[in-house]
mmCIF file of C-alpha atoms and ligand atoms in Angstrom:
data_model
loop_
_atom_site.group_PDB
_atom_site.id
_atom_site.type_symbol
_atom_site.label_atom_id
_atom_site.label_comp_id
_atom_site.label_asym_id
_atom_site.label_seq_id
_atom_site.Cartn_x
_atom_site.Cartn_y
_atom_site.Cartn_z
ATOM 1 C CA MET A 1 -30.195 -4.530 19.280
ATOM 2 C CA ALA A 2 -31.647 -6.511 16.356
ATOM 3 C CA VAL A 3 -29.164 -7.913 13.930
ATOM 4 C CA LEU A 4 -30.090 -9.422 10.565
ATOM 5 C CA GLU A 5 -28.517 -12.821 9.880
ATOM 6 C CA THR A 6 -30.048 -14.300 6.788
ATOM 7 C CA ILE A 7 -32.860 -13.375 4.355
ATOM 8 C CA SER A 8 -34.866 -15.665 2.097
ATOM 9 C CA VAL A 9 -37.736 -14.925 -0.340
ATOM 10 C CA LEU A 10 -40.262 -17.622 -1.276
ATOM 11 C CA ASP A 11 -43.810 -17.328 -2.667
ATOM 12 C CA LYS A 12 -44.165 -13.539 -2.032
ATOM 13 C CA VAL A 13 -42.987 -13.921 1.544
ATOM 14 C CA LEU A 14 -39.685 -12.601 2.818
ATOM 15 C CA THR A 15 -38.318 -14.338 5.865
ATOM 16 C CA VAL A 16 -35.700 -12.735 8.091
ATOM 17 C CA LYS A 17 -33.647 -14.738 10.503
ATOM 18 C CA PHE A 18 -32.197 -12.548 13.184
ATOM 19 C CA GLN A 19 -28.955 -13.242 15.057
ATOM 20 C CA ASN A 20 -30.861 -14.009 18.339
ATOM 21 C CA GLY A 21 -32.530 -16.988 16.569
ATOM 22 C CA THR A 22 -35.945 -15.344 15.938
ATOM 23 C CA SER A 23 -37.387 -15.781 12.500
ATOM 24 C CA ILE A 24 -40.076 -13.502 11.157
ATOM 25 C CA ALA A 25 -41.984 -13.801 7.871
ATOM 26 C CA TYR A 26 -43.257 -10.659 6.121
ATOM 27 C CA GLU A 27 -45.797 -10.731 3.353
ATOM 28 C CA GLU A 28 -44.723 -8.821 0.248
ATOM 29 C CA PHE A 29 -47.734 -6.504 0.298
ATOM 30 C CA TRP A 30 -47.083 -5.741 3.979
ATOM 31 C CA LEU A 31 -43.558 -4.814 3.184
ATOM 32 C CA ARG A 32 -44.570 -2.334 0.495
ATOM 33 C CA ASP A 33 -47.255 -0.922 2.771
ATOM 34 C CA HIS A 34 -44.569 -0.384 5.456
ATOM 35 C CA CYS A 35 -42.086 1.355 3.244
ATOM 36 C CA ARG A 36 -40.654 4.155 5.340
ATOM 37 C CA CYS A 37 -39.301 6.345 2.503
ATOM 38 C CA SER A 38 -40.455 9.997 2.464
ATOM 39 C CA THR A 39 -42.899 9.379 -0.434
ATOM 40 C CA CYS A 40 -44.632 6.518 1.378
ATOM 41 C CA TYR A 41 -44.513 7.745 4.952
ATOM 42 C CA HIS A 42 -44.569 11.103 6.718
ATOM 43 C CA ALA A 43 -42.004 10.642 9.451
ATOM 44 C CA ASP A 44 -43.037 13.925 11.120
ATOM 45 C CA THR A 45 -46.679 12.877 11.674
ATOM 46 C CA PHE A 46 -46.061 9.111 11.798
ATOM 47 C CA GLN A 47 -48.757 8.641 9.152
ATOM 48 C CA ARG A 48 -48.905 6.798 5.904
ATOM 49 C CA ALA A 49 -48.932 8.908 2.813
ATOM 50 C CA HIS A 50 -50.940 6.593 0.537
ATOM 51 C CA HIS A 51 -54.431 5.196 0.489
ATOM 52 C CA LEU A 52 -54.671 1.423 0.791
ATOM 53 C CA LEU A 53 -55.883 1.281 -2.818
ATOM 54 C CA GLN A 54 -52.771 3.142 -4.025
ATOM 55 C CA ILE A 55 -50.413 0.452 -2.848
ATOM 56 C CA PRO A 56 -49.227 -1.120 -6.092
ATOM 57 C CA ASP A 57 -49.345 -4.864 -6.733
ATOM 58 C CA VAL A 58 -45.649 -5.288 -7.327
ATOM 59 C CA ASN A 59 -43.024 -7.881 -6.623
ATOM 60 C CA ILE A 60 -39.702 -7.936 -4.935
ATOM 61 C CA SER A 61 -37.006 -7.700 -7.690
ATOM 62 C CA ASN A 62 -33.906 -7.569 -5.518
ATOM 63 C CA VAL A 63 -32.873 -7.733 -1.919
ATOM 64 C CA LYS A 64 -29.698 -6.461 -0.303
ATOM 65 C CA TYR A 65 -28.871 -6.465 3.391
ATOM 66 C CA ASP A 66 -26.252 -6.017 5.977
ATOM 67 C CA LYS A 67 -26.610 -6.619 9.721
ATOM 68 C CA ASP A 68 -28.491 -3.383 10.341
ATOM 69 C CA GLN A 69 -30.828 -2.914 7.431
ATOM 70 C CA LEU A 70 -32.616 -4.489 4.516
ATOM 71 C CA THR A 71 -33.074 -2.825 1.075
ATOM 72 C CA ILE A 72 -35.741 -4.020 -1.328
ATOM 73 C CA THR A 73 -35.908 -2.991 -4.963
ATOM 74 C CA TRP A 74 -39.417 -3.509 -6.325
ATOM 75 C CA SER A 75 -40.588 -4.417 -9.836
ATOM 76 C CA ASP A 76 -41.685 -0.729 -10.345
ATOM 77 C CA ASN A 77 -38.100 0.320 -9.403
ATOM 78 C CA HIS A 78 -39.212 1.834 -6.083
ATOM 79 C CA GLU A 79 -36.671 1.262 -3.305
ATOM 80 C CA SER A 80 -37.542 0.583 0.297
ATOM 81 C CA VAL A 81 -35.166 0.458 3.238
ATOM 82 C CA TYR A 82 -36.085 -1.233 6.552
ATOM 83 C CA LYS A 83 -34.070 -0.995 9.738
ATOM 84 C CA ALA A 84 -33.434 -4.257 11.526
ATOM 85 C CA GLU A 85 -34.773 -2.652 14.709
ATOM 86 C CA PHE A 86 -38.068 -1.870 12.948
ATOM 87 C CA LEU A 87 -38.467 -5.326 11.448
ATOM 88 C CA ALA A 88 -37.809 -7.008 14.763
ATOM 89 C CA GLU A 89 -40.878 -5.390 16.315
ATOM 90 C CA PHE A 90 -43.227 -7.581 14.268
ATOM 91 C CA SER A 91 -42.693 -10.986 15.817
ATOM 92 C CA TYR A 92 -46.417 -11.730 16.333
ATOM 93 C CA ASP A 93 -46.266 -13.100 19.854
ATOM 94 C CA LYS A 94 -44.070 -10.287 21.088
ATOM 95 C CA TRP A 95 -46.168 -7.639 19.313
ATOM 96 C CA ARG A 96 -49.432 -9.076 20.745
ATOM 97 C CA ASP A 97 -47.981 -9.358 24.231
ATOM 98 C CA SER A 98 -46.756 -5.758 24.159
ATOM 99 C CA ARG A 99 -50.436 -4.649 23.785
ATOM 100 C CA ARG A 100 -51.631 -6.596 26.776
ATOM 101 C CA LEU A 101 -52.304 -4.861 30.092
ATOM 102 C CA LYS A 102 -51.165 -6.851 33.047
ATOM 103 C CA PRO A 103 -53.375 -5.959 36.034
ATOM 104 C CA ILE A 104 -52.343 -7.252 39.422
ATOM 105 C CA MET A 105 -55.515 -8.564 41.097
ATOM 106 C CA TRP A 106 -56.340 -7.825 44.692
ATOM 107 C CA SER A 107 -58.877 -8.715 47.314
ATOM 108 C CA GLY A 108 -59.456 -6.843 50.506
ATOM 109 C CA GLY A 109 -57.903 -3.901 52.258
ATOM 110 C CA ASP A 110 -54.300 -5.153 52.078
ATOM 111 C CA VAL A 111 -54.066 -3.421 48.729
ATOM 112 C CA ALA A 112 -53.961 -0.108 50.643
ATOM 113 C CA ASP A 113 -50.249 -0.712 51.259
ATOM 114 C CA LYS A 114 -49.588 -1.256 47.487
ATOM 115 C CA VAL A 115 -51.499 1.526 45.706
ATOM 116 C CA THR A 116 -49.653 4.817 45.157
ATOM 117 C CA LYS A 117 -50.442 7.458 47.744
ATOM 118 C CA ILE A 118 -48.641 10.617 46.669
ATOM 119 C CA HIS A 119 -48.398 14.361 47.489
ATOM 120 C CA VAL A 120 -50.275 16.379 44.888
ATOM 121 C CA ASP A 121 -47.230 18.541 44.082
ATOM 122 C CA GLU A 122 -45.173 15.445 43.266
ATOM 123 C CA PHE A 123 -47.918 14.163 41.008
ATOM 124 C CA LEU A 124 -48.408 17.429 39.190
ATOM 125 C CA ASN A 125 -44.778 18.521 38.917
ATOM 126 C CA SER A 126 -42.610 15.440 38.431
ATOM 127 C CA VAL A 127 -42.450 12.762 35.779
ATOM 128 C CA ASN A 128 -41.715 10.108 38.420
ATOM 129 C CA GLY A 129 -44.695 11.231 40.412
ATOM 130 C CA ALA A 130 -46.978 10.989 37.401
ATOM 131 C CA LYS A 131 -45.547 7.562 36.559
ATOM 132 C CA ALA A 132 -46.235 6.319 40.075
ATOM 133 C CA VAL A 133 -49.892 7.314 39.833
ATOM 134 C CA PHE A 134 -50.509 5.862 36.359
ATOM 135 C CA LYS A 135 -48.618 2.685 37.280
ATOM 136 C CA SER A 136 -50.864 2.223 40.296
ATOM 137 C CA LEU A 137 -53.896 2.732 38.096
ATOM 138 C CA LEU A 138 -52.639 0.136 35.613
ATOM 139 C CA ASP A 139 -51.649 -2.349 38.298
ATOM 140 C CA TYR A 140 -54.411 -1.998 40.873
ATOM 141 C CA GLY A 141 -57.011 0.310 39.316
ATOM 142 C CA VAL A 142 -56.666 2.820 42.210
ATOM 143 C CA ALA A 143 -54.413 5.743 43.175
ATOM 144 C CA LEU A 144 -54.619 8.240 45.965
ATOM 145 C CA ILE A 145 -53.433 11.859 45.824
ATOM 146 C CA GLU A 146 -52.897 13.711 49.035
ATOM 147 C CA ASN A 147 -52.660 17.289 50.268
ATOM 148 C CA VAL A 148 -54.994 18.619 47.585
ATOM 149 C CA ASP A 149 -56.550 21.995 48.397
ATOM 150 C CA VAL A 150 -60.170 21.442 49.523
ATOM 151 C CA SER A 151 -61.743 23.061 46.444
ATOM 152 C CA VAL A 152 -63.304 22.130 43.149
ATOM 153 C CA GLU A 153 -60.525 24.070 41.306
ATOM 154 C CA ALA A 154 -57.679 22.109 42.920
ATOM 155 C CA THR A 155 -59.486 18.830 42.248
ATOM 156 C CA GLU A 156 -59.901 19.906 38.618
ATOM 157 C CA ALA A 157 -56.180 20.415 38.300
ATOM 158 C CA VAL A 158 -55.719 16.780 39.379
ATOM 159 C CA CYS A 159 -58.394 15.654 36.882
ATOM 160 C CA ASN A 160 -56.646 17.522 34.082
ATOM 161 C CA ALA A 161 -53.317 15.896 34.893
ATOM 162 C CA LEU A 162 -55.014 12.510 34.755
ATOM 163 C CA GLY A 163 -56.074 13.102 31.171
ATOM 164 C CA GLY A 164 -58.749 15.842 31.216
ATOM 165 C CA VAL A 165 -62.347 15.983 32.275
ATOM 166 C CA GLN A 166 -64.834 13.731 30.470
ATOM 167 C CA HIS A 167 -68.093 15.650 30.041
ATOM 168 C CA THR A 168 -71.325 13.743 30.540
ATOM 169 C CA MET A 169 -74.942 14.705 31.315
ATOM 170 C CA PHE A 170 -73.745 15.078 34.956
ATOM 171 C CA GLY A 171 -71.475 17.936 33.785
ATOM 172 C CA GLY A 172 -67.691 18.182 33.648
ATOM 173 C CA MET A 173 -66.527 18.792 37.230
ATOM 174 C CA TRP A 174 -69.441 17.936 39.508
ATOM 175 C CA GLU A 175 -70.045 18.778 43.034
ATOM 176 C CA PHE A 176 -72.787 16.968 44.870
ATOM 177 C CA THR A 177 -74.453 16.671 48.163
ATOM 178 C CA THR A 178 -77.648 14.932 49.279
ATOM 179 C CA THR A 179 -79.723 17.505 47.417
ATOM 180 C CA GLN A 180 -81.536 15.999 44.472
ATOM 181 C CA ASP A 181 -79.745 17.369 41.409
ATOM 182 C CA HIS A 182 -80.303 14.109 39.534
ATOM 183 C CA ALA A 183 -82.689 11.226 39.913
ATOM 184 C CA ASP A 184 -79.933 8.825 40.968
ATOM 185 C CA THR A 185 -79.248 6.831 44.161
ATOM 186 C CA ALA A 186 -75.776 8.433 44.380
ATOM 187 C CA TYR A 187 -77.493 11.681 45.245
ATOM 188 C CA THR A 188 -79.032 10.300 48.481
ATOM 189 C CA ASN A 189 -77.530 9.308 51.833
ATOM 190 C CA LEU A 190 -78.577 5.610 51.474
ATOM 191 C CA PRO A 191 -75.929 2.844 51.395
ATOM 192 C CA LEU A 192 -74.765 2.281 47.840
ATOM 193 C CA ALA A 193 -73.736 -1.243 46.863
ATOM 194 C CA VAL A 194 -70.534 -1.516 44.813
ATOM 195 C CA HIS A 195 -71.074 -0.818 41.142
ATOM 196 C CA ASN A 196 -69.525 0.565 37.981
ATOM 197 C CA ASP A 197 -70.783 3.911 36.755
ATOM 198 C CA ASN A 198 -72.392 4.617 33.397
ATOM 199 C CA THR A 199 -73.423 1.046 32.406
ATOM 200 C CA TYR A 200 -76.039 2.783 30.283
ATOM 201 C CA PHE A 201 -73.444 4.776 28.273
ATOM 202 C CA THR A 202 -71.958 3.580 24.999
ATOM 203 C CA GLU A 203 -68.649 4.864 26.426
ATOM 204 C CA ALA A 204 -68.538 4.474 30.189
ATOM 205 C CA ALA A 205 -66.239 6.749 32.120
ATOM 206 C CA GLY A 206 -62.599 5.575 32.182
ATOM 207 C CA LEU A 207 -61.615 6.976 35.570
ATOM 208 C CA GLN A 208 -63.733 8.299 38.363
ATOM 209 C CA ILE A 209 -62.167 10.952 40.603
ATOM 210 C CA LEU A 210 -63.752 11.669 43.973
ATOM 211 C CA HIS A 211 -62.805 14.315 46.551
ATOM 212 C CA CYS A 212 -64.818 14.623 49.765
ATOM 213 C CA LEU A 213 -64.819 18.338 50.456
ATOM 214 C CA GLU A 214 -66.858 18.134 53.600
ATOM 215 C CA HIS A 215 -68.490 15.687 55.971
ATOM 216 C CA SER A 216 -69.630 17.556 59.065
ATOM 217 C CA SER A 217 -71.818 16.634 61.995
ATOM 218 C CA GLY A 218 -72.351 13.058 60.934
ATOM 219 C CA SER A 219 -70.927 9.590 60.608
ATOM 220 C CA GLY A 220 -70.759 6.747 58.031
ATOM 221 C CA GLY A 221 -70.190 7.372 54.355
ATOM 222 C CA GLU A 222 -67.205 5.071 54.115
ATOM 223 C CA THR A 223 -65.977 4.250 50.631
ATOM 224 C CA LEU A 224 -66.042 0.637 49.423
ATOM 225 C CA LEU A 225 -63.839 -0.497 46.569
ATOM 226 C CA VAL A 226 -63.577 -3.989 45.104
ATOM 227 C CA ASP A 227 -61.511 -5.381 42.258
ATOM 228 C CA GLY A 228 -64.007 -6.348 39.538
ATOM 229 C CA PHE A 229 -61.409 -8.434 37.710
ATOM 230 C CA TYR A 230 -60.725 -10.471 40.829
ATOM 231 C CA GLY A 231 -64.393 -11.302 41.376
ATOM 232 C CA ALA A 232 -64.811 -12.188 37.685
ATOM 233 C CA THR A 233 -61.774 -14.456 37.784
ATOM 234 C CA ARG A 234 -63.146 -16.240 40.890
ATOM 235 C CA LEU A 235 -66.399 -16.698 39.006
ATOM 236 C CA LYS A 236 -64.472 -18.147 36.062
ATOM 237 C CA ASN A 237 -62.830 -20.706 38.336
ATOM 238 C CA GLU A 238 -65.754 -21.562 40.535
ATOM 239 C CA HIS A 239 -68.864 -21.080 38.308
ATOM 240 C CA HIS A 240 -67.572 -21.461 34.837
ATOM 241 C CA ASP A 241 -71.000 -21.518 33.137
ATOM 242 C CA ASP A 242 -71.891 -18.259 34.807
ATOM 243 C CA PHE A 243 -68.686 -16.652 33.625
ATOM 244 C CA GLU A 244 -69.357 -17.868 30.120
ATOM 245 C CA PHE A 245 -72.911 -16.443 30.286
ATOM 246 C CA LEU A 246 -71.815 -13.035 31.518
ATOM 247 C CA THR A 247 -69.146 -12.761 28.811
ATOM 248 C CA ASN A 248 -71.729 -13.375 26.094
ATOM 249 C CA PHE A 249 -75.072 -12.178 27.257
ATOM 250 C CA ASP A 250 -76.009 -8.486 26.701
ATOM 251 C CA VAL A 251 -77.331 -6.981 29.875
ATOM 252 C CA GLU A 252 -79.354 -3.876 29.156
ATOM 253 C CA ALA A 253 -78.921 -0.808 31.397
ATOM 254 C CA GLU A 254 -80.744 2.491 31.288
ATOM 255 C CA TYR A 255 -80.942 5.950 32.874
ATOM 256 C CA LEU A 256 -84.140 7.873 32.825
ATOM 257 C CA GLU A 257 -84.636 11.480 33.907
ATOM 258 C CA ASP A 258 -86.781 14.258 32.544
ATOM 259 C CA GLY A 259 -85.326 15.043 29.137
ATOM 260 C CA HIS A 260 -82.827 12.106 29.221
ATOM 261 C CA HIS A 261 -82.974 8.496 28.205
ATOM 262 C CA TYR A 262 -79.727 6.574 28.034
ATOM 263 C CA ARG A 263 -79.647 2.880 27.171
ATOM 264 C CA TYR A 264 -76.892 0.489 26.365
ATOM 265 C CA SER A 265 -76.553 -3.260 26.111
ATOM 266 C CA ALA A 266 -73.371 -5.248 26.557
ATOM 267 C CA PRO A 267 -71.865 -8.207 28.411
ATOM 268 C CA VAL A 268 -71.122 -7.607 32.111
ATOM 269 C CA ILE A 269 -67.706 -9.138 31.631
ATOM 270 C CA LYS A 270 -65.953 -8.005 28.474
ATOM 271 C CA LEU A 271 -63.094 -10.085 27.116
ATOM 272 C CA ASP A 272 -60.686 -9.355 24.341
ATOM 273 C CA LYS A 273 -59.507 -11.823 21.682
ATOM 274 C CA MET A 274 -56.849 -13.042 24.139
ATOM 275 C CA LYS A 275 -59.630 -13.829 26.644
ATOM 276 C CA ASP A 276 -58.190 -11.162 28.976
ATOM 277 C CA ILE A 277 -60.867 -9.344 30.979
ATOM 278 C CA THR A 278 -60.965 -5.760 29.713
ATOM 279 C CA GLN A 279 -64.069 -4.337 31.304
ATOM 280 C CA ILE A 280 -66.568 -4.975 34.080
ATOM 281 C CA ARG A 281 -69.979 -3.373 33.599
ATOM 282 C CA PHE A 282 -71.809 -4.183 36.817
ATOM 283 C CA ASN A 283 -74.553 -2.092 38.307
ATOM 284 C CA VAL A 284 -77.520 -3.655 40.113
ATOM 285 C CA TYR A 285 -79.453 -0.396 40.067
ATOM 286 C CA ASP A 286 -79.284 0.515 36.421
ATOM 287 C CA ARG A 287 -80.418 -2.830 34.937
ATOM 288 C CA SER A 288 -83.422 -2.175 32.717
ATOM 289 C CA ALA A 289 -86.522 -4.329 32.565
ATOM 290 C CA MET A 290 -85.753 -7.017 30.019
ATOM 291 C CA ALA A 291 -87.575 -9.744 28.122
ATOM 292 C CA PHE A 292 -86.032 -13.182 27.650
ATOM 293 C CA PRO A 293 -86.349 -15.625 24.791
ATOM 294 C CA ASN A 294 -86.879 -18.580 27.153
ATOM 295 C CA ASP A 295 -86.936 -19.464 30.878
ATOM 296 C CA GLU A 296 -83.496 -20.968 30.794
ATOM 297 C CA GLU A 297 -81.906 -17.746 29.728
ATOM 298 C CA CYS A 298 -83.786 -15.813 32.368
ATOM 299 C CA ARG A 299 -82.652 -18.191 35.094
ATOM 300 C CA SER A 300 -79.036 -17.973 33.859
ATOM 301 C CA TYR A 301 -79.260 -14.172 33.994
ATOM 302 C CA TYR A 302 -80.237 -14.158 37.708
ATOM 303 C CA ARG A 303 -77.998 -17.025 38.774
ATOM 304 C CA SER A 304 -74.880 -15.643 37.121
ATOM 305 C CA LEU A 305 -75.362 -12.034 38.219
ATOM 306 C CA ARG A 306 -76.128 -13.077 41.766
ATOM 307 C CA ASN A 307 -73.103 -15.395 41.894
ATOM 308 C CA LEU A 308 -70.864 -12.633 40.605
ATOM 309 C CA SER A 309 -72.442 -10.195 43.038
ATOM 310 C CA ARG A 310 -71.561 -12.453 45.991
ATOM 311 C CA TYR A 311 -67.863 -11.879 45.354
ATOM 312 C CA TYR A 312 -68.337 -8.149 44.978
ATOM 313 C CA GLU A 313 -70.416 -7.907 48.200
ATOM 314 C CA ASN A 314 -68.070 -10.079 50.221
ATOM 315 C CA PRO A 315 -66.572 -7.748 52.834
ATOM 316 C CA GLU A 316 -63.321 -9.798 52.836
ATOM 317 C CA PHE A 317 -62.736 -8.767 49.233
ATOM 318 C CA GLN A 318 -63.642 -5.115 49.706
ATOM 319 C CA TRP A 319 -61.370 -2.308 50.658
ATOM 320 C CA LYS A 320 -63.198 0.082 53.031
ATOM 321 C CA PHE A 321 -61.867 3.473 54.017
ATOM 322 C CA LYS A 322 -62.953 7.004 54.686
ATOM 323 C CA LEU A 323 -62.371 9.778 52.247
ATOM 324 C CA LYS A 324 -61.202 12.936 53.917
ATOM 325 C CA PRO A 325 -60.922 16.490 52.652
ATOM 326 C CA GLY A 326 -57.532 16.819 50.908
ATOM 327 C CA LEU A 327 -57.482 13.190 49.686
ATOM 328 C CA VAL A 328 -58.399 12.616 46.055
ATOM 329 C CA MET A 329 -59.318 9.061 45.087
ATOM 330 C CA VAL A 330 -58.890 7.952 41.497
ATOM 331 C CA MET A 331 -60.140 4.626 40.251
ATOM 332 C CA ASP A 332 -60.494 2.729 37.012
ATOM 333 C CA ASN A 333 -64.270 2.488 36.312
ATOM 334 C CA PHE A 334 -63.626 -0.280 33.767
ATOM 335 C CA ARG A 335 -62.316 -2.436 36.561
ATOM 336 C CA VAL A 336 -62.891 -1.281 40.102
ATOM 337 C CA LEU A 337 -66.424 -1.150 41.574
ATOM 338 C CA HIS A 338 -67.172 1.543 44.135
ATOM 339 C CA GLY A 339 -69.835 2.015 46.721
ATOM 340 C CA ARG A 340 -70.327 3.610 50.128
ATOM 341 C CA THR A 341 -71.978 2.919 53.416
ATOM 342 C CA GLY A 342 -75.012 4.974 54.441
ATOM 343 C CA PHE A 343 -74.293 8.197 56.313
ATOM 344 C CA ASN A 344 -75.795 11.113 58.137
ATOM 345 C CA GLY A 345 -74.774 14.740 58.391
ATOM 346 C CA LYS A 346 -73.766 16.967 55.545
ATOM 347 C CA ARG A 347 -71.438 15.368 53.008
ATOM 348 C CA VAL A 348 -70.183 17.259 49.964
ATOM 349 C CA LEU A 349 -68.178 15.543 47.245
ATOM 350 C CA CYS A 350 -66.705 16.774 44.027
ATOM 351 C CA GLY A 351 -64.989 15.033 41.211
ATOM 352 C CA SER A 352 -65.166 14.169 37.573
ATOM 353 C CA TYR A 353 -64.669 11.426 35.029
ATOM 354 C CA VAL A 354 -61.736 11.002 32.651
ATOM 355 C CA SER A 355 -62.215 8.989 29.494
ATOM 356 C CA ARG A 356 -60.303 5.784 29.075
ATOM 357 C CA SER A 357 -58.746 6.982 25.841
ATOM 358 C CA ASP A 358 -57.422 10.023 27.630
ATOM 359 C CA TRP A 359 -55.875 8.367 30.697
ATOM 360 C CA LEU A 360 -54.315 5.535 28.679
ATOM 361 C CA ASN A 361 -52.916 8.191 26.375
ATOM 362 C CA LYS A 362 -51.093 9.693 29.393
ATOM 363 C CA ALA A 363 -49.854 6.306 30.524
ATOM 364 C CA ARG A 364 -48.580 5.520 27.015
ATOM 365 C CA ALA A 365 -46.865 8.935 26.698
ATOM 366 C CA LEU A 366 -45.063 8.110 29.987
ATOM 367 C CA ARG A 367 -44.057 4.876 28.341
ATOM 368 C CA LEU A 368 -45.757 2.731 30.941
ATOM 369 C CA ILE A 369 -47.630 0.823 28.283
ATOM 370 C CA GLN A 370 -47.351 0.500 24.492
HETATM 371 FE FE1 LIG B 1 -71.041 5.559 41.284
HETATM 372 ZN ZN1 LIG B 2 -41.525 4.128 -0.359
#
């Protein structure tokens, strides 16, 4: 419970000292912009009522406060009331930290004991079940849902609960076997090295959901997962120049098929302003043919991608398991790389993507993140 202790105003800045010792400074213009009266703010839609350009250039005329709230009278006679609880949210470090995701990195199959493995009914019908799944996705980038009916419809119900199907050129819910529906390695029975999907999209899929509906009269086809953040962090510690290169250099990727041509360029390791890793965009197959301004840059491209690749291809860091009918695997495509061993026999998979906006929306609504 935030309690106001003292207030001071100096040079258009109002400083609040709270009882717990925190001090926060608020710019005068910020305070007027954050007025929560019914003329300035629609409490029912949580939206501001005024355009930025309508905020008047006024000054604080008078300040009154008690331990719970602060009242400002402005030079245009408007009055603004701020709750202590509201003001306390804007300590910069605390505010910034509240926006950070805190993934727990993993290497190897031991993570199997940590990720959520849950009965589909519990996931679909209980808040705690849903929380367990999204928490596992936030922490480890993977969750497993069991006892799902072996059908596209039942898988779709899971996808909807994860945030809703993200439509792409591959469709909404897709079902695929070794038949050539698309000119992509995923549609063959060859081994598939670990990768992220959609490196050629401006907005890569947030989650990938896979359900093996059938694998009859054959062997192989084991799923490989690896924590992309873990490999990138190892690269940072062991080959710092390569890490720097991959966080700055735009690697171009593309997808070509009759009537389609996707292309996108971005760093393989995306960092935010806090230098936290926010996305891995690694796919050895989808790299497009690129030109380089000089030999040095070209050599850096190969060296750094190959060094990163060595972590991802290291079997010790991979989690290998077999998808079975009834088990739906969900993974964070911004973080976890997936692949599979080669196989024979008939293998039918279905699944979909969920956009990152949509699954984080669910996690936020469950109050797992801010
Ligand atoms: Fe894939
Ligand atoms: Zn107001």
